[in-house]
Amino acid sequence: MSANPLWSTGIAGLSPYTPGEQPAIEGLIKLNTNEHPHGPSPAALAAIRAATDDALRLYPDPDARALKAEVARQHGLSVAQVFVGNGSDEVLAHAFRALLKHPRPILFPDVSYSFYPVYAELFGIEVERVPLAEDFSIDLAAYARPNGGIVLANPNAPTGRALSRAQIRALLQGNRASVVVIDEAYVDFGAESAVPLIAEFPNLLVVHTLSKSRALAGLRVGFAMGHPSLIEALERVKGCFNSYPLDRLAQAGALAALADVDWFERTRQQVVASRAVLSEGLQARGFEVLPSAANFVFARHPGWRGATLLAALRERRILVRQFDKPRISDFLRITVGTPEQVSALLNALDALLLPQA
Ligand SMILES: *Cc1c(COP(=O)(O)O)cnc(C)c1O
């Protein structure tokens, strides 16, 4: 549909984020949106069921105090250092609005989470995209310049490459005058968290989600951790937008999911083990695979265009993701599935890649 004069000024010019497809195809192997291949913690499901009662008549706790207290406890923080929201996408949106709108442009990599430019455009924030190095790693030296803020996904998406905590500390030591947002959506699959740096750097905001490593993408819960003053700015924006971003079921489920440490440790180790099988299997089939610290791998084959391989796999009911963007259009981003899904993918690739006899 085209623009309508009834729309507010600026709406016609927005370019919204395109989420990965959620098609209803029978027997589909869905490796396109980095969902966790194993179901959520049974304790989380039980807590959601238990919260499904007459109390849904009542508004939820607007401050999600029990959930914030558990996040604070697990990370050695105070409740005043924790903000929760309806998925980390919403938390990031509030961070852009509350902390990143300044006269100077914000910095993020040319290849990163494609929601960042969308928020910047929505809130009228100037952006400078900093090219990744040739090997698709983040070139931190390039961030040593005046800026209105820095946003990095660690591990980065869609590359999967991670920065060490020492590298992030060095970045923060050289950048004290603006907020540094570290989006740790995938950190639990193998990167070092920046949370221990919060005590040292009042300009650091670390964002987490329950969508990936807690297998709760459908529940929509994310959180941010940082200095109480940064959290207060987020609370102010949230309080001007939606008092109840987390419903009763989400608060109950998230709390129980975080508390189920056994499930979390077991399933993330399963994902890490499957990632090794997937990476090695792809390399054995001629793919270049970037080193991944996430629950997906980013890989390209010298003999195939990304879009062609994507379509060929889709015909075999295997859905992966490809981005029509400069530098990365021949890469596929493949979510780490169950061992069965990984072998189905590798078998499909064998059928596609082997020369026809
Ligand atoms: C998936 C993802 C998110 C968003 O997660 P939700 O909590 O589901 O909104 C944020 N950042 C990155 C880099 C992601 O890949």
Short mmCIF file of C-alpha atoms and ligand atoms in Angstrom, two decimals:
data_model
loop_
_atom_site.label_atom_id
_atom_site.label_comp_id
_atom_site.label_asym_id
_atom_site.label_seq_id
_atom_site.Cartn_x
_atom_site.Cartn_y
_atom_site.Cartn_z
CA MET A 1 0.00 0.00 0.00
CA SER A 2 1.16 3.52 -0.65
CA ALA A 3 1.24 6.52 1.62
CA ASN A 4 -2.07 7.96 2.79
CA PRO A 5 -2.46 11.66 3.62
CA LEU A 6 -4.15 10.52 6.86
CA TRP A 7 -0.76 9.27 8.08
CA SER A 8 1.35 11.42 10.37
CA THR A 9 4.32 13.25 8.91
CA GLY A 10 7.31 10.96 8.37
CA ILE A 11 5.47 7.63 8.47
CA ALA A 12 5.63 7.14 4.70
CA GLY A 13 9.42 7.46 4.85
CA LEU A 14 10.00 4.79 7.50
CA SER A 15 11.60 1.46 6.55
CA PRO A 16 10.55 -1.08 9.18
CA TYR A 17 12.67 -4.06 10.18
CA THR A 18 11.84 -7.28 8.31
CA PRO A 19 11.70 -10.20 10.75
CA GLY A 20 12.58 -13.70 9.54
CA GLU A 21 9.64 -15.61 8.10
CA GLN A 22 7.40 -17.73 10.32
CA PRO A 23 5.73 -19.82 7.61
CA ALA A 24 3.25 -22.59 8.35
CA ILE A 25 4.79 -25.30 6.17
CA GLU A 26 4.32 -28.90 7.22
CA GLY A 27 7.58 -30.61 8.20
CA LEU A 28 9.61 -27.44 7.79
CA ILE A 29 13.10 -27.40 9.31
CA LYS A 30 13.22 -23.85 10.55
CA LEU A 31 16.75 -22.53 10.90
CA ASN A 32 16.11 -18.90 9.97
CA THR A 33 15.45 -16.90 13.14
CA ASN A 34 17.88 -18.26 15.73
CA GLU A 35 15.20 -19.77 17.91
CA HIS A 36 16.39 -22.38 20.38
CA PRO A 37 15.93 -25.91 18.99
CA HIS A 38 14.91 -27.34 22.36
CA GLY A 39 11.69 -26.31 24.06
CA PRO A 40 11.70 -23.92 27.01
CA SER A 41 12.35 -25.00 30.58
CA PRO A 42 9.46 -27.18 31.82
CA ALA A 43 9.53 -25.10 34.99
CA ALA A 44 8.85 -21.97 32.92
CA LEU A 45 5.89 -23.63 31.20
CA ALA A 46 4.53 -24.78 34.56
CA ALA A 47 4.84 -21.25 35.96
CA ILE A 48 2.98 -19.82 32.95
CA ARG A 49 0.21 -22.39 33.41
CA ALA A 50 0.02 -21.66 37.12
CA ALA A 51 -0.28 -17.92 36.39
CA THR A 52 -3.15 -18.57 33.96
CA ASP A 53 -5.95 -17.99 36.42
CA ASP A 54 -8.47 -15.46 37.66
CA ALA A 55 -5.66 -13.03 38.53
CA LEU A 56 -5.38 -12.19 34.80
CA ARG A 57 -8.29 -9.87 35.58
CA LEU A 58 -5.73 -7.65 37.33
CA TYR A 59 -2.97 -5.57 35.76
CA PRO A 60 0.51 -7.04 36.17
CA ASP A 61 3.20 -5.48 38.36
CA PRO A 62 4.28 -2.48 36.25
CA ASP A 63 7.81 -2.74 37.67
CA ALA A 64 8.15 -6.54 37.36
CA ARG A 65 9.88 -6.45 40.74
CA ALA A 66 10.27 -10.20 41.25
CA LEU A 67 11.78 -10.64 37.80
CA LYS A 68 14.14 -7.69 38.21
CA ALA A 69 15.23 -9.04 41.60
CA GLU A 70 16.14 -12.41 40.05
CA VAL A 71 18.09 -10.76 37.20
CA ALA A 72 19.90 -8.56 39.75
CA ARG A 73 20.69 -11.54 41.98
CA GLN A 74 22.07 -13.65 39.13
CA HIS A 75 24.32 -10.86 37.87
CA GLY A 76 25.44 -9.43 41.21
CA LEU A 77 23.63 -6.12 40.63
CA SER A 78 21.05 -4.06 42.49
CA VAL A 79 17.43 -3.90 41.32
CA ALA A 80 18.03 -0.26 40.37
CA GLN A 81 20.55 -1.48 37.79
CA VAL A 82 17.96 -3.59 35.92
CA PHE A 83 15.36 -2.63 33.31
CA VAL A 84 12.94 -5.14 31.77
CA GLY A 85 10.93 -4.91 28.58
CA ASN A 86 8.80 -6.67 26.00
CA GLY A 87 11.65 -8.46 24.27
CA SER A 88 15.09 -6.93 23.97
CA ASP A 89 13.92 -5.22 20.77
CA GLU A 90 11.72 -3.00 22.93
CA VAL A 91 14.53 -2.52 25.46
CA LEU A 92 16.83 -1.46 22.60
CA ALA A 93 14.19 0.91 21.25
CA HIS A 94 13.97 2.62 24.63
CA ALA A 95 17.78 2.74 24.84
CA PHE A 96 17.99 4.48 21.47
CA ARG A 97 15.33 6.98 22.52
CA ALA A 98 16.58 7.53 26.07
CA LEU A 99 20.36 7.39 25.70
CA LEU A 100 21.52 7.70 22.10
CA LYS A 101 19.93 10.86 20.71
CA HIS A 102 22.64 13.54 20.80
CA PRO A 103 24.09 16.12 18.40
CA ARG A 104 26.82 13.66 17.32
CA PRO A 105 26.07 10.52 15.30
CA ILE A 106 26.05 7.10 16.92
CA LEU A 107 28.40 4.40 15.67
CA PHE A 108 27.67 0.78 14.82
CA PRO A 109 29.14 -1.74 12.36
CA ASP A 110 28.13 -1.73 8.69
CA VAL A 111 27.20 -5.39 9.18
CA SER A 112 25.17 -5.86 12.36
CA TYR A 113 21.65 -6.32 13.68
CA SER A 114 19.40 -4.63 11.15
CA PHE A 115 17.07 -3.22 13.79
CA TYR A 116 19.68 -0.60 14.84
CA PRO A 117 19.28 1.62 11.76
CA VAL A 118 15.50 1.23 12.01
CA TYR A 119 15.41 2.68 15.54
CA ALA A 120 17.85 5.42 14.55
CA GLU A 121 15.57 6.44 11.70
CA LEU A 122 12.42 6.25 13.84
CA PHE A 123 13.93 8.53 16.50
CA GLY A 124 15.83 10.83 14.13
CA ILE A 125 19.27 9.76 15.33
CA GLU A 126 22.26 10.34 13.05
CA VAL A 127 24.28 7.22 12.30
CA GLU A 128 27.82 6.49 11.10
CA ARG A 129 28.36 2.90 10.03
CA VAL A 130 31.82 1.62 10.78
CA PRO A 131 33.01 -1.06 8.34
CA LEU A 132 33.90 -4.46 9.75
CA ALA A 133 37.45 -5.61 9.04
CA GLU A 134 38.09 -7.83 6.01
CA ASP A 135 37.60 -10.96 8.17
CA PHE A 136 34.23 -9.61 9.41
CA SER A 137 35.55 -8.88 12.90
CA ILE A 138 34.76 -5.57 14.59
CA ASP A 139 37.64 -3.11 14.15
CA LEU A 140 37.57 -1.38 17.55
CA ALA A 141 40.24 1.18 16.67
CA ALA A 142 37.75 2.68 14.22
CA TYR A 143 35.41 3.60 17.11
CA ALA A 144 37.95 5.96 18.70
CA ARG A 145 36.28 9.14 17.50
CA PRO A 146 33.74 11.60 18.88
CA ASN A 147 30.28 10.04 18.84
CA GLY A 148 26.80 10.20 20.32
CA GLY A 149 26.95 6.56 21.40
CA ILE A 150 28.18 3.14 20.29
CA VAL A 151 26.01 0.06 19.72
CA LEU A 152 27.62 -3.35 19.32
CA ALA A 153 26.06 -6.80 19.28
CA ASN A 154 28.42 -9.25 21.00
CA PRO A 155 28.55 -11.84 19.52
CA ASN A 156 27.78 -9.79 16.44
CA ALA A 157 24.78 -10.69 14.30
CA PRO A 158 24.71 -12.04 11.67
CA THR A 159 28.44 -12.86 11.68
CA GLY A 160 28.56 -14.71 15.04
CA ARG A 161 32.03 -13.30 15.78
CA ALA A 162 32.68 -12.18 19.36
CA LEU A 163 34.81 -9.56 21.07
CA SER A 164 36.55 -10.45 24.34
CA ARG A 165 35.74 -8.66 27.58
CA ALA A 166 39.25 -7.18 27.50
CA GLN A 167 38.51 -5.65 24.08
CA ILE A 168 35.25 -4.16 25.36
CA ARG A 169 37.03 -2.79 28.42
CA ALA A 170 39.59 -1.11 26.15
CA LEU A 171 36.78 0.39 24.09
CA LEU A 172 35.12 1.75 27.25
CA GLN A 173 38.39 3.15 28.57
CA GLY A 174 38.71 5.21 25.42
CA ASN A 175 35.03 6.17 25.25
CA ARG A 176 33.70 7.65 28.50
CA ALA A 177 31.63 10.55 27.15
CA SER A 178 28.84 8.58 25.47
CA VAL A 179 26.79 5.46 26.14
CA VAL A 180 28.10 2.12 24.91
CA VAL A 181 25.31 -0.43 24.37
CA ILE A 182 26.44 -4.07 24.22
CA ASP A 183 23.62 -6.25 22.87
CA GLU A 184 24.34 -9.72 24.29
CA ALA A 185 21.42 -11.57 22.70
CA TYR A 186 23.73 -14.55 21.96
CA VAL A 187 26.32 -14.23 24.72
CA ASP A 188 25.30 -17.45 26.49
CA PHE A 189 26.45 -19.55 23.54
CA GLY A 190 30.10 -18.75 23.96
CA ALA A 191 31.10 -15.11 24.44
CA GLU A 192 32.29 -13.23 27.51
CA SER A 193 29.66 -10.98 29.02
CA ALA A 194 30.41 -7.30 29.65
CA VAL A 195 28.22 -7.30 32.78
CA PRO A 196 31.25 -7.40 35.16
CA LEU A 197 32.34 -4.07 33.61
CA ILE A 198 29.17 -2.28 34.71
CA ALA A 199 30.67 -1.47 38.12
CA GLU A 200 33.61 0.25 36.41
CA PHE A 201 31.84 2.11 33.61
CA PRO A 202 28.71 4.20 34.32
CA ASN A 203 28.18 4.62 30.55
CA LEU A 204 27.82 0.88 29.79
CA LEU A 205 24.44 -0.67 29.09
CA VAL A 206 24.27 -4.45 28.54
CA VAL A 207 21.13 -5.89 26.93
CA HIS A 208 19.96 -9.51 27.27
CA THR A 209 17.00 -11.49 25.97
CA LEU A 210 15.18 -14.68 26.94
CA SER A 211 14.41 -15.31 23.26
CA LYS A 212 17.56 -17.19 22.33
CA SER A 213 19.37 -19.04 25.13
CA ARG A 214 16.19 -19.48 27.22
CA ALA A 215 14.09 -20.66 24.28
CA LEU A 216 11.33 -18.14 25.00
CA ALA A 217 11.13 -16.06 21.81
CA GLY A 218 7.35 -16.37 22.01
CA LEU A 219 7.13 -14.88 25.50
CA ARG A 220 8.80 -11.53 24.64
CA VAL A 221 11.08 -10.76 27.56
CA GLY A 222 14.35 -8.85 27.48
CA PHE A 223 16.30 -6.77 29.96
CA ALA A 224 19.05 -4.19 30.27
CA MET A 225 21.67 -3.80 32.97
CA GLY A 226 23.71 -0.71 33.75
CA HIS A 227 24.25 2.23 36.07
CA PRO A 228 21.04 3.26 37.91
CA SER A 229 21.12 6.58 36.12
CA LEU A 230 21.00 4.90 32.69
CA ILE A 231 18.21 2.64 33.94
CA GLU A 232 16.27 5.69 35.15
CA ALA A 233 16.38 7.17 31.64
CA LEU A 234 14.94 3.91 30.26
CA GLU A 235 12.22 3.89 32.93
CA ARG A 236 11.27 7.44 32.00
CA VAL A 237 10.76 6.57 28.35
CA LYS A 238 8.95 3.34 29.23
CA GLY A 239 6.66 5.25 31.59
CA CYS A 240 5.72 7.56 28.71
CA PHE A 241 4.90 4.67 26.42
CA ASN A 242 3.46 1.57 28.14
CA SER A 243 3.24 0.98 31.89
CA TYR A 244 2.74 -2.78 31.48
CA PRO A 245 5.06 -4.11 28.75
CA LEU A 246 5.36 -7.47 30.52
CA ASP A 247 2.11 -9.28 31.19
CA ARG A 248 1.54 -11.61 34.13
CA LEU A 249 2.37 -14.76 32.16
CA ALA A 250 5.60 -13.28 30.82
CA GLN A 251 6.75 -12.18 34.26
CA ALA A 252 5.98 -15.59 35.79
CA GLY A 253 7.52 -17.57 32.92
CA ALA A 254 10.65 -15.42 32.73
CA LEU A 255 11.27 -15.69 36.45
CA ALA A 256 10.97 -19.47 36.39
CA ALA A 257 13.11 -19.75 33.24
CA LEU A 258 15.94 -17.74 34.78
CA ALA A 259 15.76 -19.81 37.95
CA ASP A 260 16.05 -23.12 36.04
CA VAL A 261 19.82 -23.08 35.79
CA ASP A 262 20.07 -26.85 35.11
CA TRP A 263 17.91 -26.67 32.00
CA PHE A 264 19.81 -23.62 30.81
CA GLU A 265 23.26 -25.16 31.21
CA ARG A 266 22.27 -28.47 29.65
CA THR A 267 20.55 -27.05 26.58
CA ARG A 268 23.12 -24.40 25.81
CA GLN A 269 25.82 -27.07 25.89
CA GLN A 270 23.74 -29.11 23.45
CA VAL A 271 23.58 -26.12 21.11
CA VAL A 272 27.33 -25.53 21.39
CA ALA A 273 27.98 -29.20 20.57
CA SER A 274 25.64 -29.10 17.54
CA ARG A 275 27.29 -25.88 16.37
CA ALA A 276 30.64 -27.68 16.17
CA VAL A 277 29.07 -30.49 14.10
CA LEU A 278 27.37 -27.95 11.81
CA SER A 279 30.51 -25.81 11.33
CA GLU A 280 32.72 -28.82 10.61
CA GLY A 281 30.11 -30.32 8.30
CA LEU A 282 29.86 -27.09 6.32
CA GLN A 283 33.64 -26.74 6.09
CA ALA A 284 33.92 -30.33 4.89
CA ARG A 285 31.51 -29.38 2.09
CA GLY A 286 33.62 -26.44 0.94
CA PHE A 287 32.00 -23.63 2.89
CA GLU A 288 33.87 -20.76 4.46
CA VAL A 289 32.44 -20.58 7.99
CA LEU A 290 33.08 -17.60 10.26
CA PRO A 291 34.03 -18.58 13.82
CA SER A 292 30.76 -18.43 15.76
CA ALA A 293 30.14 -17.78 19.44
CA ALA A 294 26.37 -17.72 18.84
CA ASN A 295 23.57 -20.22 18.15
CA PHE A 296 23.96 -19.74 14.40
CA VAL A 297 26.76 -19.87 11.86
CA PHE A 298 27.45 -17.52 8.98
CA ALA A 299 28.81 -19.35 5.97
CA ARG A 300 29.30 -19.02 2.22
CA HIS A 301 30.16 -21.46 -0.52
CA PRO A 302 32.50 -20.33 -3.30
CA GLY A 303 30.37 -22.04 -5.94
CA TRP A 304 26.94 -20.72 -4.97
CA ARG A 305 25.15 -17.40 -4.78
CA GLY A 306 23.53 -16.99 -1.38
CA ALA A 307 20.05 -16.41 -2.79
CA THR A 308 20.27 -19.50 -5.03
CA LEU A 309 21.28 -21.77 -2.18
CA LEU A 310 18.60 -20.27 0.06
CA ALA A 311 15.94 -21.06 -2.56
CA ALA A 312 17.28 -24.57 -3.19
CA LEU A 313 17.19 -25.37 0.53
CA ARG A 314 13.71 -23.91 0.83
CA GLU A 315 12.53 -26.31 -1.86
CA ARG A 316 13.75 -29.06 0.42
CA ARG A 317 11.80 -27.53 3.30
CA ILE A 318 14.82 -26.17 5.07
CA LEU A 319 14.58 -22.50 5.89
CA VAL A 320 17.74 -20.47 6.55
CA ARG A 321 18.34 -16.72 6.28
CA GLN A 322 20.17 -14.66 3.68
CA PHE A 323 20.54 -10.88 3.58
CA ASP A 324 20.52 -8.94 0.30
CA LYS A 325 23.10 -6.52 1.58
CA PRO A 326 26.55 -5.37 0.49
CA ARG A 327 29.44 -7.69 1.52
CA ILE A 328 27.24 -10.47 2.91
CA SER A 329 24.73 -11.39 0.20
CA ASP A 330 26.45 -14.72 -0.52
CA PHE A 331 26.39 -15.80 3.11
CA LEU A 332 23.72 -17.94 4.69
CA ARG A 333 22.94 -17.48 8.36
CA ILE A 334 22.02 -20.90 9.65
CA THR A 335 20.55 -21.41 13.11
CA VAL A 336 22.03 -24.31 15.06
CA GLY A 337 19.25 -26.90 15.25
CA THR A 338 18.91 -30.26 16.95
CA PRO A 339 21.42 -32.95 15.88
CA GLU A 340 18.68 -34.35 13.58
CA GLN A 341 18.11 -30.96 11.95
CA VAL A 342 21.84 -30.45 11.49
CA SER A 343 22.17 -33.78 9.69
CA ALA A 344 19.11 -33.08 7.56
CA LEU A 345 20.69 -29.80 6.46
CA LEU A 346 24.07 -31.41 5.70
CA ASN A 347 22.36 -34.20 3.76
CA ALA A 348 20.39 -31.68 1.73
CA LEU A 349 23.60 -29.82 0.96
CA ASP A 350 25.22 -33.07 -0.18
CA ALA A 351 22.40 -33.60 -2.62
CA LEU A 352 22.72 -30.03 -3.92
CA LEU A 353 26.47 -29.67 -4.02
CA LEU A 354 27.67 -33.02 -5.31
CA PRO A 355 28.06 -33.02 -9.08
CA GLN A 356 25.22 -34.93 -10.68
CA ALA A 357 26.36 -38.41 -11.63
C1 LIG B 1 17.15 -11.76 18.40
C2 LIG B 1 17.92 -10.50 18.68
C3 LIG B 1 17.41 -9.48 19.48
C4 LIG B 1 15.96 -9.42 19.85
O1 LIG B 1 15.50 -10.27 20.69
P1 LIG B 1 14.04 -10.18 21.32
O2 LIG B 1 14.36 -10.18 22.76
O3 LIG B 1 13.35 -11.39 20.83
O4 LIG B 1 13.37 -8.90 20.90
C5 LIG B 1 18.20 -8.40 19.79
N1 LIG B 1 19.42 -8.28 19.29
C6 LIG B 1 19.96 -9.20 18.49
C7 LIG B 1 21.32 -9.01 17.96
C8 LIG B 1 19.20 -10.33 18.15
O5 LIG B 1 19.69 -11.22 17.29
#
